[in-house]
Amino acid sequence: MILRVPDYYDEFKCIASNCRDVCCRGWEIDVDEDTKNYYMSLDNEIGDRLRAGLGEAEDGTAIFKLKKNGRCPFLNSANLCDICIKMGEESLSEICTEYPRFGIEYGTVLQKCLSLACEEVGRIIFNKNEPIAIVDYEKPEIQYDLAEDDQEREEIAFLEEVQNKLIEIIENRDKKLKVRIVEFLEYASKAQEAFNAGEFDVKKIDKVAEDVLKIDTEAKLWKDKKASFENFKIRYDIFNSLETINEEWITFKEDMYKAYSDEEVYTNMLDAFVASDSFRENDYENLMVYFIFRYFMNSVYDNNVFSKAKVAVYCSRFILDMDAYTFNKNGEIYTNVNRIDNAKLFSKEVEHSEENMEVVEDEMNFTDSKDLLM
Ligand code: SF4
């Protein structure tokens, strides 16, 4: 088995009581079957507490019954977990142990990333100045192959190549990010066509790469196109249709919408941010790499290559809208904490609901690539 991770993966360590956030607050925390059975078998005081704290979700999954204030019953006043303190990390349920790590499995690969919903992860990602590398670790002690047949292996190999190429395009710092994004979308579109036609060989990938180079002239033309309030509204409307998870999100997006009142105000606010020293192009490059690495290989299971690429652009572009709003609201000041908080707010709202991510990806099928950019 191969463990595939971004190069900053091992830098993460939960900062626990030093964290400004309580990451499990307000969430339905699933307890996997093995952990539930273990908790039920404990014949001691913490066992009694655990049994009293367990409830059931609508679909029958075991969960911790949250308190009225949305806190887990095992989160103490110092914002530390009593289960971990009293019984050690190995006693935590799967989700509590794994968070903020998320994985996709395909073929012989386990691909893992760290979620931007954790502020420590945001700190690591936005501190990265060099392009993010994807690293493979061989794990011969774990053997599996999830591919059902040779055709599926061929498809997986193709999609892995496409993922690598998409990351390479987005990290090509010889070009402005806007140009890279046009190339990125064109490449993904061509890759989707090749995939649909059942052409999975490396030669086809090389052909796709050649096609991407050809569109460079058009990309240069797009570079100078102004940001559009109409396109912001398209993005905003999609987000407005999502299930709301955080109260903070409602206030933020409504205030942002009011502030971006018309074309002129929107473009002035965006231009002011992009022209300032607070704007760092690399942050949006790192976000693009994050979103593509987190979601792209799910196309092994649903064949939706192009929409995954669009999701990466759409999400990064909306975070830019959020950042420009925050910069202007703060009197043209934008700190690293603002950067981390906006990405965290976005991630908690959108990424932590599978349904929301599905809505966003479905919407991408009806969204013109050019609307994503401006
Ligand atoms: S948000 Fe991240 S750093 Fe903070 S408590 Fe949760 S896992 Fe730890």
mmCIF file of C-alpha atoms and ligand atoms in Angstrom:
data_model
loop_
_atom_site.group_PDB
_atom_site.id
_atom_site.type_symbol
_atom_site.label_atom_id
_atom_site.label_comp_id
_atom_site.label_asym_id
_atom_site.label_seq_id
_atom_site.Cartn_x
_atom_site.Cartn_y
_atom_site.Cartn_z
ATOM 1 C CA MET A 1 0.000 0.000 0.000
ATOM 2 C CA ILE A 2 1.123 3.547 -0.661
ATOM 3 C CA LEU A 3 0.373 6.383 1.762
ATOM 4 C CA ARG A 4 0.173 9.605 -0.290
ATOM 5 C CA VAL A 5 0.211 12.926 1.606
ATOM 6 C CA PRO A 6 1.111 16.597 1.115
ATOM 7 C CA ASP A 7 4.658 17.367 2.323
ATOM 8 C CA TYR A 8 3.391 19.306 5.373
ATOM 9 C CA TYR A 9 1.291 16.366 6.610
ATOM 10 C CA ASP A 10 3.648 15.333 9.428
ATOM 11 C CA GLU A 11 4.022 18.911 10.665
ATOM 12 C CA PHE A 12 0.533 18.803 12.151
ATOM 13 C CA LYS A 13 0.151 18.379 15.887
ATOM 14 C CA CYS A 14 -3.047 19.354 17.677
ATOM 15 C CA ILE A 15 -2.313 22.377 19.880
ATOM 16 C CA ALA A 16 -5.250 21.417 22.160
ATOM 17 C CA SER A 17 -5.836 23.995 24.935
ATOM 18 C CA ASN A 18 -3.681 26.546 23.065
ATOM 19 C CA CYS A 19 -6.128 26.480 20.164
ATOM 20 C CA ARG A 20 -8.600 29.373 19.823
ATOM 21 C CA ASP A 21 -11.168 26.941 18.501
ATOM 22 C CA VAL A 22 -13.072 24.007 19.937
ATOM 23 C CA CYS A 23 -13.150 21.906 16.803
ATOM 24 C CA CYS A 24 -15.841 19.445 17.906
ATOM 25 C CA ARG A 25 -18.308 22.117 19.103
ATOM 26 C CA GLY A 26 -21.677 21.887 17.376
ATOM 27 C CA TRP A 27 -20.879 18.749 15.394
ATOM 28 C CA GLU A 28 -22.600 15.420 15.527
ATOM 29 C CA ILE A 29 -19.695 13.203 16.585
ATOM 30 C CA ASP A 30 -20.072 9.653 15.270
ATOM 31 C CA VAL A 31 -18.844 6.790 17.439
ATOM 32 C CA ASP A 32 -17.815 3.761 15.370
ATOM 33 C CA GLU A 33 -19.177 0.323 16.245
ATOM 34 C CA ASP A 34 -15.949 -1.097 17.800
ATOM 35 C CA THR A 35 -15.456 1.964 20.004
ATOM 36 C CA LYS A 36 -19.111 1.937 21.053
ATOM 37 C CA ASN A 37 -18.847 -1.757 22.052
ATOM 38 C CA TYR A 38 -15.657 -1.001 23.981
ATOM 39 C CA TYR A 39 -17.322 1.912 25.827
ATOM 40 C CA MET A 40 -20.347 -0.267 26.632
ATOM 41 C CA SER A 41 -18.091 -2.933 28.134
ATOM 42 C CA LEU A 42 -16.307 -0.625 30.596
ATOM 43 C CA ASP A 43 -17.263 -1.370 34.178
ATOM 44 C CA ASN A 44 -16.061 1.831 35.843
ATOM 45 C CA GLU A 45 -16.976 5.474 36.418
ATOM 46 C CA ILE A 46 -15.873 6.714 32.962
ATOM 47 C CA GLY A 47 -17.798 3.758 31.471
ATOM 48 C CA ASP A 48 -20.964 5.016 33.194
ATOM 49 C CA ARG A 49 -20.321 8.522 31.862
ATOM 50 C CA LEU A 50 -19.680 7.200 28.360
ATOM 51 C CA ARG A 51 -22.874 5.153 28.314
ATOM 52 C CA ALA A 52 -24.863 8.163 29.548
ATOM 53 C CA GLY A 53 -23.245 10.345 26.890
ATOM 54 C CA LEU A 54 -24.031 8.055 23.956
ATOM 55 C CA GLY A 55 -27.085 8.630 21.766
ATOM 56 C CA GLU A 56 -28.247 7.665 18.312
ATOM 57 C CA ALA A 57 -28.446 9.650 15.072
ATOM 58 C CA GLU A 58 -31.501 9.366 12.803
ATOM 59 C CA ASP A 59 -29.770 6.678 10.723
ATOM 60 C CA GLY A 60 -28.989 4.627 13.847
ATOM 61 C CA THR A 61 -25.265 5.579 14.061
ATOM 62 C CA ALA A 62 -23.976 5.956 17.635
ATOM 63 C CA ILE A 63 -23.139 9.587 18.485
ATOM 64 C CA PHE A 64 -22.233 11.639 21.530
ATOM 65 C CA LYS A 65 -25.252 13.582 22.809
ATOM 66 C CA LEU A 66 -24.142 17.201 22.674
ATOM 67 C CA LYS A 67 -24.962 19.617 25.513
ATOM 68 C CA LYS A 68 -27.377 22.515 24.880
ATOM 69 C CA ASN A 69 -24.414 24.799 24.140
ATOM 70 C CA GLY A 70 -23.264 22.380 21.413
ATOM 71 C CA ARG A 71 -20.280 21.068 23.393
ATOM 72 C CA CYS A 72 -19.358 17.411 23.594
ATOM 73 C CA PRO A 73 -20.127 16.094 27.119
ATOM 74 C CA PHE A 74 -16.480 14.996 27.444
ATOM 75 C CA LEU A 75 -14.965 18.359 26.604
ATOM 76 C CA ASN A 76 -13.864 19.855 29.947
ATOM 77 C CA SER A 77 -13.650 23.511 31.006
ATOM 78 C CA ALA A 78 -10.010 23.679 29.813
ATOM 79 C CA ASN A 79 -11.247 22.566 26.368
ATOM 80 C CA LEU A 80 -9.509 19.215 26.751
ATOM 81 C CA CYS A 81 -11.060 15.821 26.147
ATOM 82 C CA ASP A 82 -11.781 13.811 29.334
ATOM 83 C CA ILE A 83 -11.807 10.495 27.434
ATOM 84 C CA CYS A 84 -8.280 11.195 26.187
ATOM 85 C CA ILE A 85 -7.086 12.358 29.617
ATOM 86 C CA LYS A 86 -8.561 9.438 31.559
ATOM 87 C CA MET A 87 -8.042 6.573 29.080
ATOM 88 C CA GLY A 88 -5.473 7.749 26.525
ATOM 89 C CA GLU A 89 -5.701 8.668 22.847
ATOM 90 C CA GLU A 90 -6.148 5.005 21.836
ATOM 91 C CA SER A 91 -9.589 5.014 23.517
ATOM 92 C CA LEU A 92 -10.987 7.712 21.253
ATOM 93 C CA SER A 93 -13.474 6.889 18.506
ATOM 94 C CA GLU A 94 -12.161 6.740 14.948
ATOM 95 C CA ILE A 95 -13.327 10.226 14.017
ATOM 96 C CA CYS A 96 -11.873 11.857 17.173
ATOM 97 C CA THR A 97 -8.518 10.113 16.578
ATOM 98 C CA GLU A 98 -8.367 10.949 12.893
ATOM 99 C CA TYR A 99 -9.596 14.558 12.855
ATOM 100 C CA PRO A 100 -8.446 16.770 11.094
ATOM 101 C CA ARG A 101 -7.115 14.027 8.786
ATOM 102 C CA PHE A 102 -9.310 12.861 5.916
ATOM 103 C CA GLY A 103 -8.585 10.105 3.419
ATOM 104 C CA ILE A 104 -9.528 8.701 0.031
ATOM 105 C CA GLU A 105 -8.693 5.097 -0.849
ATOM 106 C CA TYR A 106 -8.293 3.829 -4.394
ATOM 107 C CA GLY A 107 -6.316 0.983 -5.977
ATOM 108 C CA THR A 108 -3.336 0.425 -3.701
ATOM 109 C CA VAL A 109 -3.256 4.010 -2.418
ATOM 110 C CA LEU A 110 -4.446 5.688 0.750
ATOM 111 C CA GLN A 111 -4.347 9.426 0.099
ATOM 112 C CA LYS A 112 -4.603 11.577 3.224
ATOM 113 C CA CYS A 113 -4.948 15.300 3.736
ATOM 114 C CA LEU A 114 -5.449 17.707 6.628
ATOM 115 C CA SER A 115 -8.642 19.771 6.816
ATOM 116 C CA LEU A 116 -8.566 23.553 6.614
ATOM 117 C CA ALA A 117 -11.316 23.590 9.225
ATOM 118 C CA CYS A 118 -8.528 23.155 11.793
ATOM 119 C CA GLU A 119 -6.792 26.448 12.422
ATOM 120 C CA GLU A 120 -3.429 24.804 13.039
ATOM 121 C CA VAL A 121 -3.678 23.259 9.565
ATOM 122 C CA GLY A 122 -4.470 26.728 8.160
ATOM 123 C CA ARG A 123 -1.387 28.094 9.900
ATOM 124 C CA ILE A 124 0.774 25.365 8.314
ATOM 125 C CA ILE A 125 -0.707 25.736 4.805
ATOM 126 C CA PHE A 126 -0.509 29.550 4.714
ATOM 127 C CA ASN A 127 3.061 29.463 6.046
ATOM 128 C CA LYS A 128 4.166 27.394 3.046
ATOM 129 C CA ASN A 129 6.224 29.580 0.728
ATOM 130 C CA GLU A 130 7.574 26.817 -1.487
ATOM 131 C CA PRO A 131 5.228 24.865 -3.805
ATOM 132 C CA ILE A 132 3.573 21.990 -1.961
ATOM 133 C CA ALA A 133 4.945 18.567 -2.907
ATOM 134 C CA ILE A 134 2.953 15.350 -2.791
ATOM 135 C CA VAL A 135 4.898 12.579 -1.072
ATOM 136 C CA ASP A 136 4.474 8.792 -1.303
ATOM 137 C CA TYR A 137 5.414 6.403 1.516
ATOM 138 C CA GLU A 138 5.569 2.673 0.775
ATOM 139 C CA LYS A 139 3.760 0.651 3.435
ATOM 140 C CA PRO A 140 4.543 -2.964 2.475
ATOM 141 C CA GLU A 141 3.139 -4.216 5.787
ATOM 142 C CA ILE A 142 -0.357 -3.203 4.599
ATOM 143 C CA GLN A 143 -1.416 -4.917 1.396
ATOM 144 C CA TYR A 144 -4.568 -4.244 -0.510
ATOM 145 C CA ASP A 145 -5.784 -3.489 -4.008
ATOM 146 C CA LEU A 146 -9.212 -1.907 -4.271
ATOM 147 C CA ALA A 147 -9.239 -1.903 -8.083
ATOM 148 C CA GLU A 148 -11.656 -4.508 -9.383
ATOM 149 C CA ASP A 149 -9.919 -5.250 -12.682
ATOM 150 C CA ASP A 150 -7.205 -4.090 -15.105
ATOM 151 C CA GLN A 151 -9.460 -1.456 -16.669
ATOM 152 C CA GLU A 152 -10.004 0.138 -13.259
ATOM 153 C CA ARG A 153 -6.233 0.051 -12.611
ATOM 154 C CA GLU A 154 -5.729 1.817 -15.936
ATOM 155 C CA GLU A 155 -8.311 4.468 -15.046
ATOM 156 C CA ILE A 156 -6.705 5.045 -11.650
ATOM 157 C CA ALA A 157 -3.233 5.413 -13.205
ATOM 158 C CA PHE A 158 -4.674 7.952 -15.656
ATOM 159 C CA LEU A 159 -6.399 9.961 -12.940
ATOM 160 C CA GLU A 160 -3.243 9.956 -10.793
ATOM 161 C CA GLU A 161 -1.326 11.398 -13.762
ATOM 162 C CA VAL A 162 -4.026 14.022 -14.258
ATOM 163 C CA GLN A 163 -3.940 14.968 -10.576
ATOM 164 C CA ASN A 164 -0.142 15.373 -10.729
ATOM 165 C CA LYS A 165 -0.400 17.451 -13.889
ATOM 166 C CA LEU A 166 -3.102 19.706 -12.436
ATOM 167 C CA ILE A 167 -0.939 20.379 -9.387
ATOM 168 C CA GLU A 168 2.083 21.016 -11.641
ATOM 169 C CA ILE A 169 0.104 23.543 -13.719
ATOM 170 C CA ILE A 170 -1.176 25.398 -10.663
ATOM 171 C CA GLU A 171 2.307 25.527 -9.102
ATOM 172 C CA ASN A 172 4.012 26.917 -12.216
ATOM 173 C CA ARG A 173 5.154 30.240 -10.772
ATOM 174 C CA ASP A 174 6.554 31.403 -14.089
ATOM 175 C CA LYS A 175 2.960 32.480 -14.873
ATOM 176 C CA LYS A 176 0.376 34.583 -13.032
ATOM 177 C CA LEU A 177 -2.106 32.494 -11.078
ATOM 178 C CA LYS A 178 -5.014 33.663 -13.263
ATOM 179 C CA VAL A 179 -3.269 32.253 -16.334
ATOM 180 C CA ARG A 180 -2.452 29.026 -14.515
ATOM 181 C CA ILE A 181 -6.122 28.641 -13.549
ATOM 182 C CA VAL A 182 -7.249 28.975 -17.170
ATOM 183 C CA GLU A 183 -4.727 26.295 -18.152
ATOM 184 C CA PHE A 184 -5.774 24.160 -15.204
ATOM 185 C CA LEU A 185 -9.437 24.249 -16.281
ATOM 186 C CA GLU A 186 -8.581 23.584 -19.921
ATOM 187 C CA TYR A 187 -6.423 20.620 -18.966
ATOM 188 C CA ALA A 188 -9.152 19.180 -16.727
ATOM 189 C CA SER A 189 -11.710 19.615 -19.500
ATOM 190 C CA LYS A 190 -9.474 17.741 -21.968
ATOM 191 C CA ALA A 191 -8.796 15.051 -19.376
ATOM 192 C CA GLN A 192 -12.546 14.573 -18.928
ATOM 193 C CA GLU A 193 -12.957 14.136 -22.702
ATOM 194 C CA ALA A 194 -10.124 11.571 -22.781
ATOM 195 C CA PHE A 195 -11.605 9.734 -19.796
ATOM 196 C CA ASN A 196 -15.068 9.630 -21.394
ATOM 197 C CA ALA A 197 -13.533 8.261 -24.597
ATOM 198 C CA GLY A 198 -11.810 5.508 -22.603
ATOM 199 C CA GLU A 199 -8.343 6.734 -23.564
ATOM 200 C CA PHE A 200 -6.231 6.201 -20.500
ATOM 201 C CA ASP A 201 -2.683 5.896 -21.804
ATOM 202 C CA VAL A 202 0.184 8.243 -21.047
ATOM 203 C CA LYS A 203 0.441 9.329 -24.703
ATOM 204 C CA LYS A 204 -3.069 10.725 -24.442
ATOM 205 C CA ILE A 205 -2.054 12.641 -21.330
ATOM 206 C CA ASP A 206 0.912 14.122 -23.231
ATOM 207 C CA LYS A 207 -1.483 15.165 -25.983
ATOM 208 C CA VAL A 208 -3.699 16.864 -23.404
ATOM 209 C CA ALA A 209 -0.647 18.721 -22.072
ATOM 210 C CA GLU A 210 0.153 19.938 -25.594
ATOM 211 C CA ASP A 211 -3.410 21.210 -25.980
ATOM 212 C CA VAL A 212 -3.020 23.143 -22.754
ATOM 213 C CA LEU A 213 0.073 24.925 -24.035
ATOM 214 C CA LYS A 214 -1.840 25.952 -27.145
ATOM 215 C CA ILE A 215 -4.461 27.843 -25.139
ATOM 216 C CA ASP A 216 -1.832 30.064 -23.520
ATOM 217 C CA THR A 217 -2.649 32.946 -25.841
ATOM 218 C CA GLU A 218 -6.280 32.922 -24.774
ATOM 219 C CA ALA A 219 -5.178 32.742 -21.159
ATOM 220 C CA LYS A 220 -3.176 35.919 -21.636
ATOM 221 C CA LEU A 221 -6.292 37.618 -22.974
ATOM 222 C CA TRP A 222 -8.302 36.582 -19.932
ATOM 223 C CA LYS A 223 -5.624 37.849 -17.603
ATOM 224 C CA ASP A 224 -6.701 41.467 -17.890
ATOM 225 C CA LYS A 225 -10.454 40.858 -17.688
ATOM 226 C CA LYS A 226 -11.999 42.661 -14.696
ATOM 227 C CA ALA A 227 -13.657 40.889 -11.802
ATOM 228 C CA SER A 228 -17.420 40.901 -12.212
ATOM 229 C CA PHE A 229 -20.109 41.487 -9.593
ATOM 230 C CA GLU A 230 -22.473 39.294 -11.646
ATOM 231 C CA ASN A 231 -20.061 36.382 -11.304
ATOM 232 C CA PHE A 232 -19.683 37.055 -7.589
ATOM 233 C CA LYS A 233 -23.473 36.783 -7.324
ATOM 234 C CA ILE A 234 -23.405 33.408 -9.109
ATOM 235 C CA ARG A 235 -20.909 32.182 -6.510
ATOM 236 C CA TYR A 236 -22.855 33.752 -3.673
ATOM 237 C CA ASP A 237 -26.184 32.234 -4.766
ATOM 238 C CA ILE A 238 -24.712 28.751 -4.757
ATOM 239 C CA PHE A 239 -23.425 29.227 -1.213
ATOM 240 C CA ASN A 240 -26.683 30.750 -0.114
ATOM 241 C CA SER A 241 -28.485 27.575 -1.161
ATOM 242 C CA LEU A 242 -26.383 25.317 1.111
ATOM 243 C CA GLU A 243 -27.442 23.820 4.407
ATOM 244 C CA THR A 244 -26.297 26.208 7.139
ATOM 245 C CA ILE A 245 -24.044 24.730 9.784
ATOM 246 C CA ASN A 246 -22.534 27.744 11.573
ATOM 247 C CA GLU A 247 -24.337 30.869 12.769
ATOM 248 C CA GLU A 248 -21.093 32.792 12.202
ATOM 249 C CA TRP A 249 -21.285 31.889 8.518
ATOM 250 C CA ILE A 250 -24.783 33.386 8.117
ATOM 251 C CA THR A 251 -23.665 36.730 9.542
ATOM 252 C CA PHE A 252 -20.437 36.762 7.553
ATOM 253 C CA LYS A 253 -21.976 36.024 4.157
ATOM 254 C CA GLU A 254 -24.911 38.387 4.655
ATOM 255 C CA ASP A 255 -22.616 41.242 5.723
ATOM 256 C CA MET A 256 -20.302 40.484 2.803
ATOM 257 C CA TYR A 257 -23.199 40.584 0.359
ATOM 258 C CA LYS A 258 -24.408 43.930 1.737
ATOM 259 C CA ALA A 259 -20.890 45.376 1.568
ATOM 260 C CA TYR A 260 -20.378 44.266 -2.047
ATOM 261 C CA SER A 261 -23.421 46.318 -3.015
ATOM 262 C CA ASP A 262 -22.810 46.782 -6.755
ATOM 263 C CA GLU A 263 -20.325 46.305 -9.591
ATOM 264 C CA GLU A 264 -18.261 49.385 -8.792
ATOM 265 C CA VAL A 265 -17.979 48.759 -5.049
ATOM 266 C CA TYR A 266 -17.193 45.076 -5.598
ATOM 267 C CA THR A 267 -14.432 45.662 -8.131
ATOM 268 C CA ASN A 268 -12.940 48.533 -6.097
ATOM 269 C CA MET A 269 -12.813 46.402 -2.961
ATOM 270 C CA LEU A 270 -11.320 43.443 -4.785
ATOM 271 C CA ASP A 271 -8.779 45.610 -6.622
ATOM 272 C CA ALA A 272 -7.742 47.342 -3.385
ATOM 273 C CA PHE A 273 -7.045 43.969 -1.755
ATOM 274 C CA VAL A 274 -5.231 42.475 -4.736
ATOM 275 C CA ALA A 275 -3.058 45.614 -5.082
ATOM 276 C CA SER A 276 -2.152 45.620 -1.370
ATOM 277 C CA ASP A 277 0.768 43.935 0.381
ATOM 278 C CA SER A 278 -1.762 41.751 2.211
ATOM 279 C CA PHE A 279 -2.591 39.867 -0.988
ATOM 280 C CA ARG A 280 -0.342 36.841 -1.491
ATOM 281 C CA GLU A 281 -0.877 34.908 -4.699
ATOM 282 C CA ASN A 282 0.767 31.834 -3.177
ATOM 283 C CA ASP A 283 -2.064 31.519 -0.631
ATOM 284 C CA TYR A 284 -4.554 30.866 -3.435
ATOM 285 C CA GLU A 285 -2.123 28.504 -5.155
ATOM 286 C CA ASN A 286 -1.892 26.556 -1.874
ATOM 287 C CA LEU A 287 -5.705 26.561 -1.577
ATOM 288 C CA MET A 288 -6.063 25.224 -5.131
ATOM 289 C CA VAL A 289 -3.587 22.416 -4.370
ATOM 290 C CA TYR A 290 -5.453 21.684 -1.139
ATOM 291 C CA PHE A 291 -8.850 21.371 -2.847
ATOM 292 C CA ILE A 292 -7.586 19.345 -5.794
ATOM 293 C CA PHE A 293 -5.665 16.950 -3.548
ATOM 294 C CA ARG A 294 -8.578 16.575 -1.177
ATOM 295 C CA TYR A 295 -11.278 15.816 -3.751
ATOM 296 C CA PHE A 296 -9.908 15.028 -7.208
ATOM 297 C CA MET A 297 -9.287 11.303 -6.788
ATOM 298 C CA ASN A 298 -12.937 10.773 -5.832
ATOM 299 C CA SER A 299 -13.399 10.839 -9.604
ATOM 300 C CA VAL A 300 -12.239 7.192 -9.484
ATOM 301 C CA TYR A 301 -15.720 6.504 -8.092
ATOM 302 C CA ASP A 302 -17.924 8.990 -9.981
ATOM 303 C CA ASN A 303 -15.916 9.736 -13.191
ATOM 304 C CA ASN A 304 -16.466 13.506 -12.699
ATOM 305 C CA VAL A 305 -12.992 14.828 -13.498
ATOM 306 C CA PHE A 306 -13.827 18.324 -14.749
ATOM 307 C CA SER A 307 -16.300 19.207 -12.003
ATOM 308 C CA LYS A 308 -13.659 18.380 -9.345
ATOM 309 C CA ALA A 309 -11.276 20.851 -10.983
ATOM 310 C CA LYS A 310 -14.034 23.463 -11.113
ATOM 311 C CA VAL A 311 -14.780 22.907 -7.412
ATOM 312 C CA ALA A 312 -11.132 23.691 -6.588
ATOM 313 C CA VAL A 313 -11.278 26.967 -8.526
ATOM 314 C CA TYR A 314 -14.719 27.919 -7.264
ATOM 315 C CA CYS A 315 -13.871 27.342 -3.584
ATOM 316 C CA SER A 316 -10.514 29.178 -3.784
ATOM 317 C CA ARG A 317 -12.152 32.065 -5.677
ATOM 318 C CA PHE A 318 -14.892 32.431 -3.083
ATOM 319 C CA ILE A 319 -12.308 32.524 -0.293
ATOM 320 C CA LEU A 320 -10.667 35.399 -2.222
ATOM 321 C CA ASP A 321 -14.065 37.205 -2.162
ATOM 322 C CA MET A 322 -14.185 36.631 1.610
ATOM 323 C CA ASP A 323 -10.605 37.857 2.089
ATOM 324 C CA ALA A 324 -11.136 41.038 0.063
ATOM 325 C CA TYR A 325 -14.276 41.808 2.082
ATOM 326 C CA THR A 326 -12.431 41.265 5.389
ATOM 327 C CA PHE A 327 -9.507 43.442 4.242
ATOM 328 C CA ASN A 328 -11.830 46.358 3.405
ATOM 329 C CA LYS A 329 -13.976 45.899 6.522
ATOM 330 C CA ASN A 330 -10.839 46.046 8.705
ATOM 331 C CA GLY A 331 -9.727 49.370 7.197
ATOM 332 C CA GLU A 332 -7.351 47.770 4.688
ATOM 333 C CA ILE A 333 -5.709 45.540 7.246
ATOM 334 C CA TYR A 334 -5.517 41.803 6.735
ATOM 335 C CA THR A 335 -3.550 39.562 9.076
ATOM 336 C CA ASN A 336 -2.520 35.920 8.983
ATOM 337 C CA VAL A 337 -5.198 35.243 11.611
ATOM 338 C CA ASN A 338 -7.860 36.702 9.243
ATOM 339 C CA ARG A 339 -6.515 34.439 6.490
ATOM 340 C CA ILE A 340 -6.699 31.322 8.664
ATOM 341 C CA ASP A 341 -10.148 32.241 10.057
ATOM 342 C CA ASN A 342 -11.744 32.822 6.646
ATOM 343 C CA ALA A 343 -10.477 29.505 5.287
ATOM 344 C CA LYS A 344 -11.625 27.791 8.494
ATOM 345 C CA LEU A 345 -15.094 29.357 8.335
ATOM 346 C CA PHE A 346 -15.463 28.313 4.700
ATOM 347 C CA SER A 347 -14.221 24.796 5.349
ATOM 348 C CA LYS A 348 -16.460 24.209 8.373
ATOM 349 C CA GLU A 349 -19.501 25.390 6.458
ATOM 350 C CA VAL A 350 -18.908 23.746 3.120
ATOM 351 C CA GLU A 351 -16.527 20.829 3.552
ATOM 352 C CA HIS A 352 -17.957 19.427 6.741
ATOM 353 C CA SER A 353 -21.263 18.634 5.134
ATOM 354 C CA GLU A 354 -21.061 15.937 2.463
ATOM 355 C CA GLU A 355 -24.408 17.196 1.202
ATOM 356 C CA ASN A 356 -23.057 20.746 0.789
ATOM 357 C CA MET A 357 -20.025 19.519 -1.136
ATOM 358 C CA GLU A 358 -22.315 17.470 -3.389
ATOM 359 C CA VAL A 359 -24.472 20.547 -4.085
ATOM 360 C CA VAL A 360 -21.378 22.615 -4.935
ATOM 361 C CA GLU A 361 -20.061 19.932 -7.286
ATOM 362 C CA ASP A 362 -23.471 19.449 -8.944
ATOM 363 C CA GLU A 363 -23.708 23.199 -9.527
ATOM 364 C CA MET A 364 -20.340 23.093 -11.297
ATOM 365 C CA ASN A 365 -21.968 21.091 -14.110
ATOM 366 C CA PHE A 366 -24.041 24.188 -14.921
ATOM 367 C CA THR A 367 -21.321 26.787 -14.368
ATOM 368 C CA ASP A 368 -19.247 28.253 -17.183
ATOM 369 C CA SER A 369 -15.511 28.061 -16.458
ATOM 370 C CA LYS A 370 -15.133 31.790 -17.150
ATOM 371 C CA ASP A 371 -17.691 32.604 -14.439
ATOM 372 C CA LEU A 372 -15.433 30.900 -11.926
ATOM 373 C CA LEU A 373 -12.534 33.173 -12.578
ATOM 374 C CA MET A 374 -13.734 36.740 -12.528
HETATM 375 S S1 SF4 B 1 -8.908 22.877 15.620
HETATM 376 FE FE1 SF4 B 1 -7.088 21.606 15.224
HETATM 377 S S2 SF4 B 1 -5.506 22.367 16.647
HETATM 378 FE FE2 SF4 B 1 -7.519 23.159 17.347
HETATM 379 S S3 SF4 B 1 -8.214 21.633 18.885
HETATM 380 FE FE3 SF4 B 1 -9.095 21.028 16.881
HETATM 381 S S4 SF4 B 1 -7.611 19.560 15.981
HETATM 382 FE FE4 SF4 B 1 -6.560 20.655 17.668
#
